[in-house]
Structure formats: structure tokens, C-alpha cells
Tab-separated table of C-alpha atoms in Angstrom:
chain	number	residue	atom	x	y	z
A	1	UNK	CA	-23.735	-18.046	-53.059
A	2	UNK	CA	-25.092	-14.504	-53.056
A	3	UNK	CA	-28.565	-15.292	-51.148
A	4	UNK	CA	-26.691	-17.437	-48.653
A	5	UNK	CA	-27.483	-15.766	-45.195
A	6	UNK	CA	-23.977	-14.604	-43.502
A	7	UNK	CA	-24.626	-17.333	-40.502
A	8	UNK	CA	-24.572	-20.106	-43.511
A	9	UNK	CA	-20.679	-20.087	-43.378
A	10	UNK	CA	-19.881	-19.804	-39.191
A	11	UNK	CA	-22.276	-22.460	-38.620
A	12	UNK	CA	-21.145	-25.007	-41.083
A	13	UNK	CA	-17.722	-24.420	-40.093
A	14	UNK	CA	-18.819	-25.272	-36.558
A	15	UNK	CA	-21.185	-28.078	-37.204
A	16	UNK	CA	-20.296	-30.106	-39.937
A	17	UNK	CA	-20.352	-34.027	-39.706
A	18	UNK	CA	-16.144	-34.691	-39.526
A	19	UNK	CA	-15.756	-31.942	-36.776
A	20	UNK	CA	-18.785	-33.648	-34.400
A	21	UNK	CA	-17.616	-36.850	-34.840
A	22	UNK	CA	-14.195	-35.899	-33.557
A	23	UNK	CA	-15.265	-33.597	-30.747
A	24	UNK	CA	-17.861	-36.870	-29.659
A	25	UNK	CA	-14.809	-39.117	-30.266
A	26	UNK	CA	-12.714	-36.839	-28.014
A	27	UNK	CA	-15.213	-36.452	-25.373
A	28	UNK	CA	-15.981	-40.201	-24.927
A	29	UNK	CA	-12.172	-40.829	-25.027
A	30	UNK	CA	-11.277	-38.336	-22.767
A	31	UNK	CA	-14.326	-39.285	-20.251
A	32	UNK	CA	-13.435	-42.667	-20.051
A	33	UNK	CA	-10.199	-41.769	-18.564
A	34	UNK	CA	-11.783	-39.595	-15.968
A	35	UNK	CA	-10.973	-36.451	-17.314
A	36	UNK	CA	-12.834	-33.457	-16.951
A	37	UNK	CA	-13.200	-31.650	-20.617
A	38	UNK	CA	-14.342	-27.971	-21.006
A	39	UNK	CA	-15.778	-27.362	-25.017
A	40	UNK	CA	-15.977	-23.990	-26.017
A	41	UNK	CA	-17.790	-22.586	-29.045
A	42	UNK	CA	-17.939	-19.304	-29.976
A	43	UNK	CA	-21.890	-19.640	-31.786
A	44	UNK	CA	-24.037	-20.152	-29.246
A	45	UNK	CA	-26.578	-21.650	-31.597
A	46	UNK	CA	-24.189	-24.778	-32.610
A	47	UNK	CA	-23.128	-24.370	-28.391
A	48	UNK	CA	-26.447	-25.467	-27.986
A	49	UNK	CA	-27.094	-27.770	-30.639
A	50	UNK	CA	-24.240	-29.619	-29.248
A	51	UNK	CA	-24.557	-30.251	-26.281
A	52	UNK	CA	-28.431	-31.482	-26.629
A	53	UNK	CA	-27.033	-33.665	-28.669
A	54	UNK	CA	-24.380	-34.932	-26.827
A	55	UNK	CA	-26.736	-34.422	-23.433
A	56	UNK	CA	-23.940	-32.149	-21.806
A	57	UNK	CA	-24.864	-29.096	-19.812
A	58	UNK	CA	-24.195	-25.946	-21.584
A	59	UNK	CA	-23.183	-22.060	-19.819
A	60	UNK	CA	-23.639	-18.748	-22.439
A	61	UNK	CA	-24.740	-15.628	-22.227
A	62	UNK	CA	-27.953	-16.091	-21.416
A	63	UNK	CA	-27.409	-18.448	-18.522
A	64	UNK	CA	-29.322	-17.308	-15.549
A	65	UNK	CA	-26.691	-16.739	-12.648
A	66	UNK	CA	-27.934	-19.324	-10.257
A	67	UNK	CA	-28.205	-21.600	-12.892
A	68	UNK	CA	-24.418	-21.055	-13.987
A	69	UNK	CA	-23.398	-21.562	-10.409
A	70	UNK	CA	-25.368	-25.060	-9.818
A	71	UNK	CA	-23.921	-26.064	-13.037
A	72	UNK	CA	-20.030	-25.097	-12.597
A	73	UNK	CA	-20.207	-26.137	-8.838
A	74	UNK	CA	-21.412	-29.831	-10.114
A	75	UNK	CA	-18.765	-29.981	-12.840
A	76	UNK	CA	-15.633	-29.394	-10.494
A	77	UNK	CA	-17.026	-31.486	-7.207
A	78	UNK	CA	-20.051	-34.445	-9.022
A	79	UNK	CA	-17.845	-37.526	-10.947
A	80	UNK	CA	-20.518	-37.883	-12.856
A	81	UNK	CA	-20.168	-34.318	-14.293
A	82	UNK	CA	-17.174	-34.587	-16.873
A	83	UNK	CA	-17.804	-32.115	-19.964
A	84	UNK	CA	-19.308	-28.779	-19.621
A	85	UNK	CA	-20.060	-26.732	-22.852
A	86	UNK	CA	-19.573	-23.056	-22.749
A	87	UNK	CA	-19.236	-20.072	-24.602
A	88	UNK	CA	-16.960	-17.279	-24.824
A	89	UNK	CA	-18.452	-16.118	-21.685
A	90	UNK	CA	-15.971	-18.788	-19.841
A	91	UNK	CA	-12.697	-16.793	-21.715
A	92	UNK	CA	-13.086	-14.581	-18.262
A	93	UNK	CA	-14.375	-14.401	-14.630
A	94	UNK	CA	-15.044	-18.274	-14.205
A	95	UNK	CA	-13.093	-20.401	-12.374
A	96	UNK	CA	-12.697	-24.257	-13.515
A	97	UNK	CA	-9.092	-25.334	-11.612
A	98	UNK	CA	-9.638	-28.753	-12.034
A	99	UNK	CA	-10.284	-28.785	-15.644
A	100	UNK	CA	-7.242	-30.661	-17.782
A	101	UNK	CA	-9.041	-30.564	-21.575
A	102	UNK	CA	-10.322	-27.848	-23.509
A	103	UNK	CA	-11.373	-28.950	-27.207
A	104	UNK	CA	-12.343	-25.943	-28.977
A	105	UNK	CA	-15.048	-25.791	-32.163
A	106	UNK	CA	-15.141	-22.900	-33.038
A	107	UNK	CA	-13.211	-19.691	-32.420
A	108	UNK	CA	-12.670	-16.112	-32.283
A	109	UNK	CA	-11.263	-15.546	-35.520
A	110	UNK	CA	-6.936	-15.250	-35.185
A	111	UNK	CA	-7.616	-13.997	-31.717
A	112	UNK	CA	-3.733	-14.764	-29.602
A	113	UNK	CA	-5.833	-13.644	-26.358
A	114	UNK	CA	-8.572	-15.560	-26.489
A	115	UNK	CA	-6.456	-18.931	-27.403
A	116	UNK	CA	-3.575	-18.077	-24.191
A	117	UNK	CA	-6.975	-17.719	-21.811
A	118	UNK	CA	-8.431	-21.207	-23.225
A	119	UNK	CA	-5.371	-22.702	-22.527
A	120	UNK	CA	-4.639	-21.194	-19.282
A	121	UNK	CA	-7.676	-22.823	-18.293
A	122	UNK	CA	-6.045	-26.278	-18.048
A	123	UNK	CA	-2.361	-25.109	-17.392
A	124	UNK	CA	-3.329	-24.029	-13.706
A	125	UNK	CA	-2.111	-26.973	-10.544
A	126	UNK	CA	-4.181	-29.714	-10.153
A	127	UNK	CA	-5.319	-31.178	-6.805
A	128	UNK	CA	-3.212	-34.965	-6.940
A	129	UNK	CA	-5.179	-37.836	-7.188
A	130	UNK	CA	-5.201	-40.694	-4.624
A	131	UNK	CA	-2.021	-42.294	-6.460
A	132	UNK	CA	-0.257	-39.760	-6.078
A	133	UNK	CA	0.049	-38.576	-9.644
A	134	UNK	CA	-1.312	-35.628	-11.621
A	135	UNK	CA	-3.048	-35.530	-14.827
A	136	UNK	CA	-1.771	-34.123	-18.008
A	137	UNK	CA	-3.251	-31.155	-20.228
A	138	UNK	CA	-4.868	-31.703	-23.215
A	139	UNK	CA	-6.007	-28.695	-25.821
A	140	UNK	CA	-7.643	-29.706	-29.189
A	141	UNK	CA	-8.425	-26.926	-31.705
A	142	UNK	CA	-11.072	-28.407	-34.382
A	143	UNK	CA	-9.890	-26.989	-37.794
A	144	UNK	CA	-11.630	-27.122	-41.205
A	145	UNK	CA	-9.237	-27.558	-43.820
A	146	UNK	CA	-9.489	-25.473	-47.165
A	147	UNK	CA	-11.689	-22.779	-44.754
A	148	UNK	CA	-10.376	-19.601	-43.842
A	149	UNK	CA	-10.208	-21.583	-40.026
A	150	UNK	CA	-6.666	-22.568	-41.302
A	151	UNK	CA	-5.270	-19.090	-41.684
A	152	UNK	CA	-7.269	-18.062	-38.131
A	153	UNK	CA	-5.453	-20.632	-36.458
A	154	UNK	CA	-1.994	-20.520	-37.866
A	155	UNK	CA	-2.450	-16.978	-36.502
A	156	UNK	CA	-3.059	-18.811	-32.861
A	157	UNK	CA	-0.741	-21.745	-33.031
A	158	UNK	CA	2.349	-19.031	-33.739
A	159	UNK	CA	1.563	-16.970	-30.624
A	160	UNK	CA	1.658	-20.089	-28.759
A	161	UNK	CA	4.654	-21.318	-30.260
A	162	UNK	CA	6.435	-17.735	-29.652
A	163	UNK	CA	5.509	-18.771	-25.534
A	164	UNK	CA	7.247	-21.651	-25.786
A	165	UNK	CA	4.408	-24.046	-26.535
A	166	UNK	CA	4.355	-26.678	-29.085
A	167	UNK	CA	1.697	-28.126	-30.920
A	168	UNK	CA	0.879	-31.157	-33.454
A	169	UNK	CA	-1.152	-31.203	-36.121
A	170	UNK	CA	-3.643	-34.406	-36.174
A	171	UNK	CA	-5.640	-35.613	-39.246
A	172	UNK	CA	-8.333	-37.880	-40.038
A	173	UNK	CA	-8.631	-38.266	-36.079
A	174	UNK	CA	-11.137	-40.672	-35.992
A	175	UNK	CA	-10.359	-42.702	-38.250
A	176	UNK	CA	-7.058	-43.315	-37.366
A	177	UNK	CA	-7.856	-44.086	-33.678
A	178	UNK	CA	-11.460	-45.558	-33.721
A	179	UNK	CA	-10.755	-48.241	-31.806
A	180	UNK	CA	-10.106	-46.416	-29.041
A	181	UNK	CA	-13.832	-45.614	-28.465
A	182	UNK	CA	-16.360	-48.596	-28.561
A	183	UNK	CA	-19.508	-48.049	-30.111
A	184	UNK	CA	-21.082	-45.967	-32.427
A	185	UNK	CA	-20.569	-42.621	-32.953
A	186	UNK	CA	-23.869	-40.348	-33.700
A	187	UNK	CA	-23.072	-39.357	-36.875
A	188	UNK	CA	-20.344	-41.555	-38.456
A	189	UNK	CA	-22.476	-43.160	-41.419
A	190	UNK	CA	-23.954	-41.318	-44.445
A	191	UNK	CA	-27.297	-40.864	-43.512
A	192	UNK	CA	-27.286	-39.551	-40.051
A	193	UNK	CA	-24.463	-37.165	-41.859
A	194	UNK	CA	-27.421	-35.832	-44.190
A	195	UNK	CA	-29.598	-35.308	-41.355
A	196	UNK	CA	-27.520	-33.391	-39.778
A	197	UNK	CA	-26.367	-31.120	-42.232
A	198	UNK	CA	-30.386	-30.804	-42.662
A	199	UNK	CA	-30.508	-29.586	-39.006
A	200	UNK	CA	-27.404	-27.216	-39.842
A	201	UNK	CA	-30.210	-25.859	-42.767
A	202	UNK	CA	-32.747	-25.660	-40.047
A	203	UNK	CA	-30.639	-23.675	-37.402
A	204	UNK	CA	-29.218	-21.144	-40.339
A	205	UNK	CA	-33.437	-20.149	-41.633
A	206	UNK	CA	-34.290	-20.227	-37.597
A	207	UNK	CA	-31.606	-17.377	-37.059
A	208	UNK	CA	-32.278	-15.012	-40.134
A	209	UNK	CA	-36.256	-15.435	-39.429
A	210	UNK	CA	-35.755	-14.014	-35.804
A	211	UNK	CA	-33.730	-11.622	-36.822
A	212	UNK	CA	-35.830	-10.783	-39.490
A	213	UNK	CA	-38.211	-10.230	-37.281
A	214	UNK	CA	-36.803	-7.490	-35.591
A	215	UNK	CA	-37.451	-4.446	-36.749
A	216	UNK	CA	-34.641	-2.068	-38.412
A	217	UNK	CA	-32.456	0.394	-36.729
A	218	UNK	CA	-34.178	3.837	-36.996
A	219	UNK	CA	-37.463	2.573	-38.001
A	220	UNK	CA	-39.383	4.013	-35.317
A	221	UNK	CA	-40.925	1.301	-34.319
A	222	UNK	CA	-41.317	0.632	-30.213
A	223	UNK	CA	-39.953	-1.795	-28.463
A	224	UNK	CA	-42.364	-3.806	-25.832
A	225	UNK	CA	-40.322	-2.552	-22.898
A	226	UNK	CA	-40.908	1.035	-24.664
A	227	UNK	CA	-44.528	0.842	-25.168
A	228	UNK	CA	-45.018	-0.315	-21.778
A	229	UNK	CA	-43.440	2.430	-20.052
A	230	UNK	CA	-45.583	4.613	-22.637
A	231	UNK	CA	-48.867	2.975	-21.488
A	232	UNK	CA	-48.132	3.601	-17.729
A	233	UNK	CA	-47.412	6.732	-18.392
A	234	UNK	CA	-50.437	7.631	-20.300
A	235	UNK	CA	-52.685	5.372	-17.593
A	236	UNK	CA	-50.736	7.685	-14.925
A	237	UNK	CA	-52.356	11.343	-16.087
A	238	UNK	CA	-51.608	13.266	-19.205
A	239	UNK	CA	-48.482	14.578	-20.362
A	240	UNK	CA	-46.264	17.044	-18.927
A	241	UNK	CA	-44.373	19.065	-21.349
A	242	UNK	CA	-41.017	18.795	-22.051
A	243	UNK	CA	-38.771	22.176	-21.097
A	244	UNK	CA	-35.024	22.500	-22.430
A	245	UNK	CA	-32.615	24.519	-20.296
A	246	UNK	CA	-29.262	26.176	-20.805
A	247	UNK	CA	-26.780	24.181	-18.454
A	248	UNK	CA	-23.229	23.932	-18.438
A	249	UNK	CA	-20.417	20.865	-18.049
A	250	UNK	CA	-19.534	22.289	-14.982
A	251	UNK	CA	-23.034	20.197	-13.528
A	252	UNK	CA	-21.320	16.939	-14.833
A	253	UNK	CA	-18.189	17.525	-12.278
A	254	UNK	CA	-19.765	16.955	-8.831
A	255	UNK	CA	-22.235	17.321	-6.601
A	256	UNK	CA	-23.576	20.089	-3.889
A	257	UNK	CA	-21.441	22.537	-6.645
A	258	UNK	CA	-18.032	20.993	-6.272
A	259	UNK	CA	-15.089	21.085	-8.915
A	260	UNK	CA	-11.945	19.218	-9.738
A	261	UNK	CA	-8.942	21.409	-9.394
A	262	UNK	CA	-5.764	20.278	-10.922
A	263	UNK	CA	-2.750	21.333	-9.694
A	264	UNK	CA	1.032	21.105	-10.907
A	265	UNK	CA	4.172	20.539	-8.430
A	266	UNK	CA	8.028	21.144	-9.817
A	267	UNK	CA	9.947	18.173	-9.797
A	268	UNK	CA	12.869	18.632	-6.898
């Protein structure tokens, strides 16, 4: 609809109650082989909502940096540690060599760069276990059908397949292979699937009230960082006036007054 906030769509393509059931279902499965399993989700609020769910430890943008550390160092050396959840933040600059499956919720759109780093991820040598054998890759992209997801991630799956990669397509996951993880799943019967598409609601009005909240581009209005520094400077003495003068970009080259030459040599 019309009066649907633009969030309504990304999140309910990321949390919906078919595609937690199968990442849960592929965590578990994968966990109880001793795997260690990197998710990645694009939405940090769903990132989040996830992994409290699921009780996994979670890295995004606004991860404090010794924080991060603790929490990659006990994923690659603690046993106990097997499934991290992260955002696009882990596409670069983190380092997770012993990782062997990435299952992916949600995505940059049809980004081909973003899909070779995920897999790289799990494609680097592994340290051999104490048989003597090494363990296989695994990637899973989660996929909506009848959402535009299909069409972002034919756009992915071809760039793979163009680097010599193949790929199958799986449906009706859990269904198919339910025995292979005991128990009940969180959300596998009809009610718990209501409340979570309730919580889906929840998340979607808690995003467009804070940013509601903020106030519009060029209203004028001060930030608290601004109106602090204007406070200590009105506590510090009254204000100096403001002078303008005539300058040139030849200030912007270097210090102490010196200039960039450029010079030109004949090829011999």
C-alpha cells in the first residue's frame, strides 16, 4: 500500500517466518557438525532481531572496536563459539579464515562484489583437523520467491557461474529435510508465525518513529553536539565577529608558501 513505510518491504523480505525457520534449521544443522557459520544481513535491525533470538553474538556498525575484537577472537579460537551474525561491515577488513558457511538473509540488491567477497570468506585454506581431513564450504543465499530477491539474485548466481562456480537451487528446505534437526524449531507452527510477523510490525513503526524524530534536512534546527559547542562558547566570553578575507587556491597547495611544479620530459 501507499502509507506502507519504505522499511515495510526490506524487513519482511528479511524476516518472514519460512526464511527464519530455514536459517535456524541451517544453523543447528550446520553446528551440530562442528562447523563454524558466518550469517550476514544487510538490515541491521532484522541483524539484531536475529540473533537475540537465536542467542548468537552479532558485529555491525555500531560495534564498539574492543567489543568486535573479543567477539571475532572467540569465534575463530572458543568451540563453543560456532555462528557469528554480522553485517555488511564483515564484506571488508575482517578476517574469519576458519569460517566454512556463510548463509546469507538478506542482501545488497544484484551486487556481483559483495556476493564474490561473502564467498571468499569460506573459500580461503583451512587449518586440517586432527583426522587429517578438511572441511567443505557451504554458501546458502535465502531467497523469497515472487519478490524482486529473485531477479537480485539471478543477477549474483550468473557472476558466480561466469567464475566457474555452480550453484543449486533448494526448495521447501525444511520440510524436505526436517529430520535432520531434532526438536522444535522457534517458529515452525502457526501461532508463533503470527507473533512474529507481529514483531516484524513492531520493528517497521520503531524505525519510522526514530526517524521521525529527527528533524528535516535544512530545518535549522541544532543538533545536541551543536548546541553544546554553542553553550561553551557563549559560557567562554561573548562573540567575536566573523571577518571574510580575499585568499587564493594557491594557500590550499602547501605549507611555509610552497607549490607543486609539474614538469614534462620527451620520451627518448
Amino acid at each position: 500500500r501507499d502509507d506502507q513505510p519504505a522499511c515495510m518491504g526490506q524487513y519482511l523480505n528479511a524476516i518472514n517466518p519460512a526464511k527464519f525457520m530455514c536459517t535456524e534449521f541451517l544453523i543447528r544443522y550446520h553446528e551440530a557438525r562442528n562447523d563454524k557459520i558466518i550469517v550476514f544481513c544487510d538490515n541491521v535491525a532484522p541483524l539484531k532481531y536475529y540473533a537475540a533470538k537465536l542467542g548468537k553474538p552479532v558485529i555491525h556498525g555500531d560495534t564498539k572496536d574492543a567489543e568486535r575484537l573479543e567477539l571475532l577472537d572467540r569465534f575463530q579460537k572458543s568451540p563453543s563459539a560456532m555462528t557469528l551474525f554480522i553485517s555488511r561491515v564483515g564484506d571488508n577488513s575482517i578476517d574469519l579464515p576458519d569460517a566454512n558457511v556463510v548463509i546469507e538473509v538478506s542482501s545488497l540488491f544484484g551486487s556481483r562484489r559483495q556476493e564474490a567477497q561473502r564467498l571468499g570468506r569460506i573459500l580461503r585454506p583451512k587449518r586440517r583437523s586432527e583426522a587429517g581431513d578438511t572441511h567443505n564450504a557451504f554458501f546458502y543465499a535465502l531467497v523469497n520467491s515472487n519478490t524482486k530477491e529473485v531477479c537480485f539474485s539471478f543477477r549474483r548466481q550468473s557472476f558466480l557461474v561466469d567464475q566457474g562456480f555452480s550453484y543449486k537451487i533448494l526448495t521447501n528446505l525444511v520440510e524436505r529435510h526436517r529430520a535432520a534437526v531434532p526438536g522444535p524449531l522457534l517458529y515452525e507452527t502457526p501461532d508463533t508465525q503470527q507473533e512474529l510477523l507481529k514483531d516484524v510490525f513492531r520493528l517497521v513503526e520503531e524505525t519510522t518513529s526514530a526517524k521521525d524524530s529527527l528533524p528535516p534536512r535544512g530545518s535549522g534546527r541544532p543538533s545536541a553536539a551543536v548546541a553544546a559547542v554553542a553553550a561553551v562558547g557563549a559560557a567562554a566570553g561573548p562573540a567575536v565577529a566573523v571577518r571574510r578575507t580575499a585568499g587564493d587556491l594557491g594557500a590550499y597547495s602547501a605549507p611555509r608558501g610552497a607549490v607543486y611544479a609539474e614538469t614534462h620530459t620527451a620520451y627518448r
